[in-house]
Short mmCIF file of C-alpha atoms in Angstrom, two decimals:
data_model
loop_
_atom_site.label_atom_id
_atom_site.label_comp_id
_atom_site.label_asym_id
_atom_site.label_seq_id
_atom_site.Cartn_x
_atom_site.Cartn_y
_atom_site.Cartn_z
CA MET A 1 -10.19 -8.91 -19.48
CA SER A 2 -8.33 -5.12 -20.69
CA THR A 3 -5.51 -4.67 -22.65
CA GLU A 4 -3.94 -2.60 -19.83
CA VAL A 5 -5.21 -5.66 -17.31
CA SER A 6 -3.78 -8.47 -19.16
CA THR A 7 -0.57 -5.94 -19.66
CA ILE A 8 -0.56 -6.04 -15.51
CA ALA A 9 -0.82 -9.79 -15.03
CA GLN A 10 1.98 -10.29 -17.51
CA HIS A 11 4.18 -8.64 -16.44
CA TYR A 12 3.56 -9.88 -12.72
CA ASN A 13 3.69 -13.14 -13.59
CA GLN A 14 7.16 -12.66 -15.89
CA LEU A 15 8.90 -11.36 -12.69
CA GLY A 16 11.15 -14.20 -11.41
CA GLN A 17 12.18 -15.54 -8.24
CA SER A 18 15.51 -14.48 -7.31
CA ASP A 19 17.90 -15.50 -4.07
CA VAL A 20 18.90 -13.36 -0.88
CA GLU A 21 22.44 -12.48 -1.74
CA LYS A 22 20.93 -11.00 -5.67
CA ARG A 23 18.54 -8.62 -4.13
CA LYS A 24 21.33 -7.65 -1.53
CA GLN A 25 22.92 -6.29 -4.88
CA SER A 26 20.15 -4.96 -6.26
CA PRO A 27 20.00 -1.12 -6.18
CA ILE A 28 16.24 -0.99 -5.03
CA TYR A 29 17.26 -3.58 -2.17
CA TYR A 30 16.41 -0.71 0.83
CA LEU A 31 14.14 0.81 -1.03
CA ARG A 32 11.97 -3.01 -0.69
CA SER A 33 13.67 -3.26 2.49
CA PHE A 34 12.09 0.52 4.28
CA ASN A 35 8.84 -0.74 2.31
CA ASN A 36 9.15 -4.24 4.14
CA TRP A 37 9.70 -2.67 6.99
CA THR A 38 6.69 -0.17 6.15
CA LYS A 39 4.17 -3.18 5.92
CA SER A 40 5.25 -5.44 8.79
CA VAL A 41 4.69 -1.89 11.39
CA LEU A 42 1.06 -1.46 9.44
CA ILE A 43 0.08 -4.93 9.88
CA ASN A 44 1.14 -5.80 13.27
CA GLU A 45 -0.50 -2.41 15.02
CA ALA A 46 -3.30 -3.43 12.77
CA LEU A 47 -3.42 -7.29 14.21
CA ASP A 48 -2.78 -5.28 17.62
CA ILE A 49 -6.29 -2.80 17.19
CA LEU A 50 -8.30 -6.40 16.19
CA ARG A 51 -6.71 -8.23 19.28
CA LYS A 52 -7.66 -5.10 21.85
CA ASP A 53 -11.05 -4.98 20.73
CA ASN A 54 -11.35 -9.08 21.36
CA ARG A 55 -8.68 -10.72 23.05
CA GLY A 56 -9.72 -14.80 22.07
CA ARG A 57 -10.51 -13.09 18.60
CA ARG A 58 -9.55 -15.79 15.83
CA ILE A 59 -8.07 -13.52 12.72
CA ARG A 60 -9.14 -14.58 8.74
CA VAL A 61 -6.93 -12.51 6.43
CA LEU A 62 -7.90 -11.60 3.18
CA ASP A 63 -4.23 -10.91 1.04
CA PHE A 64 -5.34 -8.84 -1.79
CA CYS A 65 -2.76 -9.15 -4.76
CA CYS A 66 -0.70 -11.46 -3.13
CA GLY A 67 1.66 -11.66 -5.72
CA LYS A 68 4.27 -14.43 -4.30
CA GLY A 69 3.55 -14.23 -0.97
CA GLY A 70 5.75 -11.73 0.09
CA ASP A 71 3.43 -11.11 3.63
CA LEU A 72 3.54 -14.82 4.35
CA GLN A 73 5.98 -14.60 6.86
CA LYS A 74 4.55 -11.01 8.14
CA TRP A 75 0.87 -13.45 8.77
CA ILE A 76 3.05 -15.67 10.34
CA ILE A 77 4.26 -14.06 12.81
CA GLY A 78 1.20 -11.89 13.02
CA ASN A 79 -0.26 -15.40 14.63
CA VAL A 80 -3.06 -15.49 12.55
CA ASN A 81 -5.66 -18.22 11.90
CA TYR A 82 -7.05 -18.16 8.46
CA VAL A 83 -5.31 -16.34 4.81
CA VAL A 84 -6.73 -16.34 1.81
CA PHE A 85 -4.18 -15.16 -0.95
CA ALA A 86 -5.37 -13.73 -3.91
CA ASP A 87 -4.09 -12.05 -6.87
CA ILE A 88 -4.82 -11.91 -10.97
CA ALA A 89 -1.36 -13.48 -11.45
CA GLU A 90 -1.53 -17.98 -11.59
CA VAL A 91 2.03 -18.15 -11.62
CA SER A 92 2.18 -15.61 -8.85
CA VAL A 93 0.17 -17.81 -6.98
CA GLN A 94 1.57 -20.77 -7.91
CA GLN A 95 4.50 -19.27 -6.03
CA ALA A 96 2.75 -18.21 -3.21
CA GLU A 97 1.47 -21.62 -2.21
CA ASN A 98 5.05 -23.11 -2.84
CA ARG A 99 6.47 -20.77 0.01
CA TYR A 100 3.31 -21.83 1.66
CA ARG A 101 3.76 -25.52 1.62
CA ASP A 102 7.28 -24.81 2.46
CA ARG A 103 7.08 -23.17 5.84
CA ARG A 104 4.62 -25.95 6.48
CA ARG A 105 7.02 -28.58 6.32
CA ASN A 106 8.39 -27.16 9.52
CA ARG A 107 6.01 -25.84 11.75
CA ARG A 108 2.64 -25.30 12.60
CA ILE A 109 0.70 -22.37 10.76
CA PHE A 110 -2.17 -21.26 9.59
CA GLU A 111 -4.75 -22.53 7.18
CA ALA A 112 -4.90 -21.16 4.18
CA GLU A 113 -6.49 -21.17 0.57
CA PHE A 114 -5.28 -19.69 -2.87
CA ILE A 115 -7.29 -17.85 -5.50
CA VAL A 116 -6.24 -16.35 -8.91
CA ALA A 117 -8.90 -14.07 -9.90
CA ASP A 118 -8.90 -10.62 -11.37
CA LEU A 119 -10.21 -8.42 -8.31
CA CYS A 120 -11.66 -5.54 -10.08
CA HIS A 121 -14.00 -7.81 -12.30
CA ASP A 122 -14.39 -10.95 -10.43
CA LYS A 123 -17.06 -11.23 -7.26
CA LEU A 124 -14.44 -12.31 -4.41
CA SER A 125 -17.44 -14.93 -2.70
CA PRO A 126 -18.43 -17.69 -5.04
CA LYS A 127 -14.65 -18.60 -5.17
CA LEU A 128 -14.26 -18.76 -1.83
CA ARG A 129 -14.34 -22.37 0.12
CA ASN A 130 -17.03 -21.40 2.35
CA PRO A 131 -18.74 -18.30 -0.01
CA SER A 132 -19.82 -16.90 3.16
CA GLN A 133 -16.40 -16.55 4.66
CA MET A 134 -15.75 -13.11 6.62
CA PHE A 135 -12.33 -11.25 7.44
CA ASP A 136 -11.08 -9.38 10.19
CA LEU A 137 -8.46 -7.66 7.82
CA VAL A 138 -8.03 -7.16 4.44
CA SER A 139 -4.49 -5.78 3.47
CA CYS A 140 -4.06 -4.35 -0.63
CA GLN A 141 -0.20 -3.56 -0.76
CA PHE A 142 1.23 -1.53 -3.31
CA SER A 143 -1.27 -3.35 -5.52
CA PHE A 144 -5.38 -0.61 -5.33
CA HIS A 145 -4.00 1.80 -7.78
CA TYR A 146 -4.56 -0.76 -10.83
CA SER A 147 -8.38 -0.94 -10.09
CA PHE A 148 -8.64 2.91 -10.97
CA GLU A 149 -8.65 2.14 -15.11
CA THR A 150 -12.69 2.61 -14.61
CA TYR A 151 -14.99 3.67 -11.57
CA GLU A 152 -16.40 0.12 -12.68
CA ARG A 153 -13.07 -1.86 -11.62
CA ALA A 154 -12.26 0.42 -8.47
CA GLU A 155 -15.73 -0.23 -7.33
CA ARG A 156 -15.43 -3.80 -7.73
CA MET A 157 -12.36 -3.85 -5.82
CA LEU A 158 -13.76 -2.18 -3.16
CA ARG A 159 -17.05 -3.87 -2.68
CA ASN A 160 -14.48 -7.04 -2.55
CA ALA A 161 -12.74 -6.13 0.31
CA CYS A 162 -15.98 -4.38 2.01
CA ASP A 163 -18.45 -7.01 1.33
CA ARG A 164 -16.21 -9.56 2.96
CA LEU A 165 -15.53 -6.95 6.10
CA ALA A 166 -16.65 -8.62 9.72
CA PRO A 167 -18.30 -5.96 11.75
CA GLY A 168 -15.13 -4.12 13.28
CA GLY A 169 -13.10 -5.39 10.67
CA LEU A 170 -9.97 -3.30 9.43
CA PHE A 171 -9.02 -2.70 5.26
CA ILE A 172 -5.17 -1.69 5.21
CA GLY A 173 -3.58 -0.75 2.13
CA THR A 174 -0.99 1.62 0.76
CA ILE A 175 -1.19 3.80 -2.64
CA PRO A 176 0.92 6.30 -4.91
CA ASP A 177 0.00 9.92 -3.84
CA ALA A 178 -1.54 11.28 -7.10
CA HIS A 179 -1.09 14.63 -5.61
CA GLU A 180 2.94 14.06 -5.51
CA ILE A 181 2.95 12.68 -9.06
CA MET A 182 1.62 15.00 -10.42
CA ARG A 183 3.83 17.92 -8.94
CA ARG A 184 6.46 16.31 -9.59
CA LEU A 185 5.07 16.27 -13.42
CA HIS A 186 4.43 19.48 -13.77
CA SER A 187 7.54 20.66 -11.81
CA SER A 188 8.94 18.78 -15.14
CA PRO A 189 9.84 20.26 -18.15
CA ALA A 190 8.09 16.96 -20.32
CA GLU A 191 6.11 14.60 -19.86
CA THR A 192 8.08 12.26 -17.39
CA PHE A 193 10.64 12.40 -14.22
CA GLY A 194 12.00 10.43 -12.45
CA ASN A 195 16.02 9.24 -12.29
CA ASP A 196 18.43 6.53 -12.95
CA ILE A 197 16.54 3.47 -10.94
CA TYR A 198 13.03 4.65 -11.60
CA ARG A 199 10.97 6.73 -14.49
CA VAL A 200 7.55 7.77 -14.31
CA LYS A 201 5.67 8.70 -18.21
CA PHE A 202 2.11 10.42 -18.87
CA ASN A 203 1.23 10.87 -22.42
CA SER A 204 0.52 14.68 -21.96
CA LYS A 205 -0.34 16.83 -19.23
CA ASP A 206 -3.69 17.69 -19.33
CA PRO A 207 -6.03 17.54 -16.42
CA ALA A 208 -5.92 13.98 -15.40
CA PRO A 209 -10.06 12.26 -15.62
CA LEU A 210 -10.22 10.53 -11.55
CA PHE A 211 -10.65 7.39 -13.38
CA GLY A 212 -8.18 6.24 -16.25
CA ALA A 213 -5.10 8.11 -15.59
CA LYS A 214 -2.75 6.18 -16.29
CA TYR A 215 1.16 6.57 -16.61
CA HIS A 216 3.72 4.01 -17.14
CA PHE A 217 5.99 3.26 -13.93
CA TYR A 218 9.73 2.30 -14.38
CA LEU A 219 11.01 0.75 -11.49
CA GLN A 220 14.82 -1.16 -11.94
CA GLU A 221 14.46 -4.68 -11.69
CA HIS A 222 10.97 -4.79 -10.72
CA VAL A 223 8.46 -2.64 -12.28
CA ASP A 224 7.82 -1.96 -15.87
CA CYS A 225 4.24 -1.31 -16.38
CA PRO A 226 0.95 1.24 -16.65
CA GLU A 227 -0.24 2.59 -13.15
CA PHE A 228 -3.48 4.88 -12.59
CA LEU A 229 -3.43 7.56 -10.48
CA VAL A 230 -5.87 7.52 -7.06
CA PHE A 231 -7.42 10.54 -6.60
CA PHE A 232 -7.64 10.54 -2.13
CA PRO A 233 -11.09 12.66 -2.08
CA VAL A 234 -12.44 9.80 -4.21
CA LEU A 235 -11.24 6.65 -2.33
CA MET A 236 -12.88 7.84 0.74
CA LYS A 237 -15.80 8.94 -1.29
CA MET A 238 -16.34 5.41 -2.36
CA ALA A 239 -15.02 3.63 0.74
CA GLU A 240 -17.70 5.45 2.52
CA LYS A 241 -20.42 4.67 0.50
CA LEU A 242 -19.83 0.98 1.58
CA GLY A 243 -19.94 1.50 5.36
CA MET A 244 -16.17 2.31 6.03
CA THR A 245 -14.42 4.79 7.99
CA LEU A 246 -11.23 6.45 7.37
CA LEU A 247 -8.61 5.98 10.31
CA VAL A 248 -5.35 7.52 9.54
CA ARG A 249 -4.21 8.68 6.93
CA SER A 250 -0.16 9.20 6.44
CA THR A 251 2.84 9.56 3.52
CA PHE A 252 5.59 7.20 4.20
CA SER A 253 7.47 10.37 5.41
CA GLU A 254 4.92 10.85 8.17
CA PHE A 255 4.79 7.09 9.02
CA PHE A 256 8.19 6.67 9.05
CA GLU A 257 8.77 9.33 12.15
CA GLU A 258 5.78 8.55 13.89
CA HIS A 259 7.39 5.47 14.74
CA ARG A 260 11.18 5.24 14.24
CA GLN A 261 11.70 6.27 18.05
CA ASN A 262 9.33 3.30 18.62
CA GLN A 263 12.06 0.81 20.63
CA LYS A 264 10.64 -2.70 18.99
CA TYR A 265 9.46 -1.03 15.45
CA LYS A 266 13.52 0.62 15.45
CA GLU A 267 15.11 -2.86 16.69
CA LEU A 268 12.98 -4.14 13.71
CA MET A 269 14.30 -1.46 11.16
CA HIS A 270 17.84 -2.69 11.45
CA ARG A 271 17.15 -5.79 11.08
CA MET A 272 15.31 -5.66 8.08
CA GLN A 273 17.76 -3.04 6.80
CA ALA A 274 15.32 -0.53 5.92
CA LEU A 275 17.93 2.52 5.76
CA GLU A 276 20.91 2.64 3.65
CA LYS A 277 24.20 4.67 5.61
CA TYR A 278 25.66 7.16 3.36
CA SER A 279 28.94 9.19 3.40
CA HIS A 280 30.21 12.00 1.26
CA THR A 281 32.54 10.22 -1.06
CA PRO A 282 32.45 11.65 -4.74
CA ASP A 283 30.63 8.83 -6.17
CA SER A 284 27.63 8.62 -3.61
CA GLU A 285 27.30 12.66 -3.67
CA GLU A 286 26.53 12.08 -7.75
CA GLU A 287 24.57 8.77 -7.22
CA TYR A 288 22.47 10.66 -4.78
CA SER A 289 22.23 14.06 -5.65
CA HIS A 290 18.43 13.75 -6.65
CA ALA A 291 18.07 12.66 -2.82
CA GLU A 292 20.20 15.42 -1.62
CA ALA A 293 18.04 18.00 -3.55
CA GLU A 294 14.28 16.24 -2.50
CA ILE A 295 15.64 16.37 0.84
CA ASP A 296 16.64 20.38 0.96
CA ARG A 297 13.16 20.66 -0.78
CA LEU A 298 11.32 18.90 2.38
CA VAL A 299 13.35 20.62 4.60
CA GLN A 300 13.01 24.13 3.28
CA LEU A 301 8.91 23.53 3.13
CA GLY A 302 8.71 22.47 6.88
CA ILE A 303 7.24 19.24 5.42
CA SER A 304 9.15 16.58 7.58
CA ASN A 305 12.74 15.78 8.19
CA PRO A 306 14.03 12.74 6.31
CA VAL A 307 17.89 12.53 7.54
CA VAL A 308 19.23 10.55 10.56
CA VAL A 309 22.33 11.07 11.82
CA SER A 310 23.88 8.80 13.21
CA SER A 311 26.30 8.47 16.44
CA ARG A 312 29.28 8.28 13.43
CA GLY A 313 28.06 11.16 11.58
CA SER A 314 26.81 9.32 8.64
CA ARG A 315 23.62 9.76 7.24
CA ALA A 316 20.84 7.08 6.88
CA PHE A 317 18.28 7.55 3.84
CA THR A 318 15.25 6.14 3.76
CA SER A 319 15.34 4.69 0.79
CA PHE A 320 11.65 6.31 -0.36
CA ILE A 321 13.51 9.93 -0.20
CA CYS A 322 16.20 8.46 -3.35
CA PHE A 323 13.84 7.32 -5.29
CA VAL A 324 9.83 6.99 -6.35
CA ARG A 325 8.33 5.53 -3.13
CA ASN A 326 8.28 8.56 -0.71
CA LEU A 327 5.09 9.12 -3.15
CA LEU A 328 3.42 5.99 -1.29
CA LEU A 329 0.53 7.11 1.05
CA GLY A 330 -0.09 4.44 4.29
CA LEU A 331 -4.18 3.90 3.97
CA PHE A 332 -6.10 2.59 7.22
CA PHE A 333 -9.34 2.02 7.13
CA ARG A 334 -11.84 0.53 9.42
CA VAL A 335 -15.20 -0.55 8.70
CA LEU A 336 -18.16 0.41 10.56
CA CYS A 337 -19.94 -1.24 12.94
CA ARG A 338 -23.62 -2.07 12.96
CA SER A 339 -25.94 -1.08 16.09
CA PRO A 340 -28.36 -3.44 17.31
CA ASN A 341 -31.22 -0.32 16.01
CA GLY A 342 -29.47 -0.79 12.94
CA LYS A 343 -27.67 2.15 12.61
CA TRP A 344 -24.36 2.61 11.49
CA LEU A 345 -21.98 3.74 14.32
CA PRO A 346 -18.04 4.09 13.76
CA CYS A 347 -15.75 2.17 15.66
CA THR A 348 -13.47 3.53 18.75
CA ALA A 349 -11.34 6.72 17.20
CA SER A 350 -9.95 9.52 18.94
CA SER A 351 -12.06 12.67 18.37
CA SER A 352 -8.05 14.59 17.70
CA SER A 353 -7.63 11.93 14.50
CA ARG A 354 -11.02 12.33 13.03
CA LYS A 355 -10.27 16.07 12.33
CA GLN A 356 -6.91 16.12 11.69
CA ASN A 357 -7.92 13.77 9.01
CA GLU A 358 -11.21 15.06 7.73
CA ALA A 359 -9.12 18.36 7.83
CA ARG A 360 -5.99 16.47 5.42
CA CYS A 361 -9.36 15.53 3.17
CA ASN A 362 -11.08 18.84 2.97
CA LEU A 363 -12.33 19.39 -0.54
CA SER A 364 -14.30 22.81 -2.22
CA SER A 365 -18.37 22.26 -1.96
CA ASP A 366 -17.79 22.50 -6.40
CA THR A 367 -15.34 19.48 -5.81
CA GLN A 368 -17.68 17.37 -3.14
CA LEU A 369 -20.73 17.54 -5.35
CA TYR A 370 -18.93 16.40 -8.09
CA VAL A 371 -17.55 13.17 -6.00
CA GLN A 372 -20.82 12.70 -4.36
CA ASN A 373 -22.64 12.67 -8.44
CA LEU A 374 -19.75 10.83 -8.89
CA THR A 375 -20.70 8.10 -6.45
CA GLY A 376 -23.86 8.17 -5.55
CA PRO A 377 -26.20 8.96 -2.63
CA ASN A 378 -24.70 7.12 0.89
#
């Protein structure tokens, strides 16, 4: 196990559990609530797609980098049939199992197994109760970027996900936006940027390598460990090599704009307190000056409209605008299906969405050649 991997595992093993009231007092409470809302919608849509394909389908889930089981309730609500929880942090996995057992005492829920493993190094299948087990959905939330320390580790992580997906299965996840991180780095006079809530620190502003582009990420009360940039075109090329096709790619701000008018998700947003009410008091203006500046920048660029005006005239900011996690992308992968003649055909996706995603992932010919040489022929 590398030094960085040990540091990451140790960090998450040492994170304590806090009660609900204490979490509500945290300055990142709304950020975590918004992230939870985003995951809830992403998971719900993935399950809807799977059930639309096959209404009688028994859904088996692989929860990659499950941590303390933060998505346990989402799987219960989603009425899935089987979940494998896997993570590198042994203490976190034990806490996830304890939470599962507590839930199961009071109601009938899905069967589960719990695995401690470095998914960037270890092959997953021999660790499963049933080594030939396949999954309909693999979910990796806020964790995949740790694998980009090296090409080998990133490939092993992807293989563990893709090799275990049944035909027509889905891989969903969230990762930091490397482009936005680098933009903020080069807009800063130093090798660091952030505010009193979060900080991102690089060792230099030299051009970043495709793998091993390390930075240190600090988020108040929650994260304080090394992370790695994930360059999206590289990830796409690696995923395509393993038989995956991209269905949807969006930033969290785009994801929010797309779903906030849906009545079901709007109600969920309020229940989860995913938006923070804001009023122009002297204290709040100073506290959220960085959010105001970022909102003004986005509006001027025409990228998005991140401000929601309530009926009482107050502003509700999505927490990712206030803090660092507007750097996150929502990734939505779908595996390729095998046809009877042995060729691979893409699963159902509208031509317009495919063209939109192809345009977003467009690379120069030089970069395409470099990435192809890196990952080998398809």
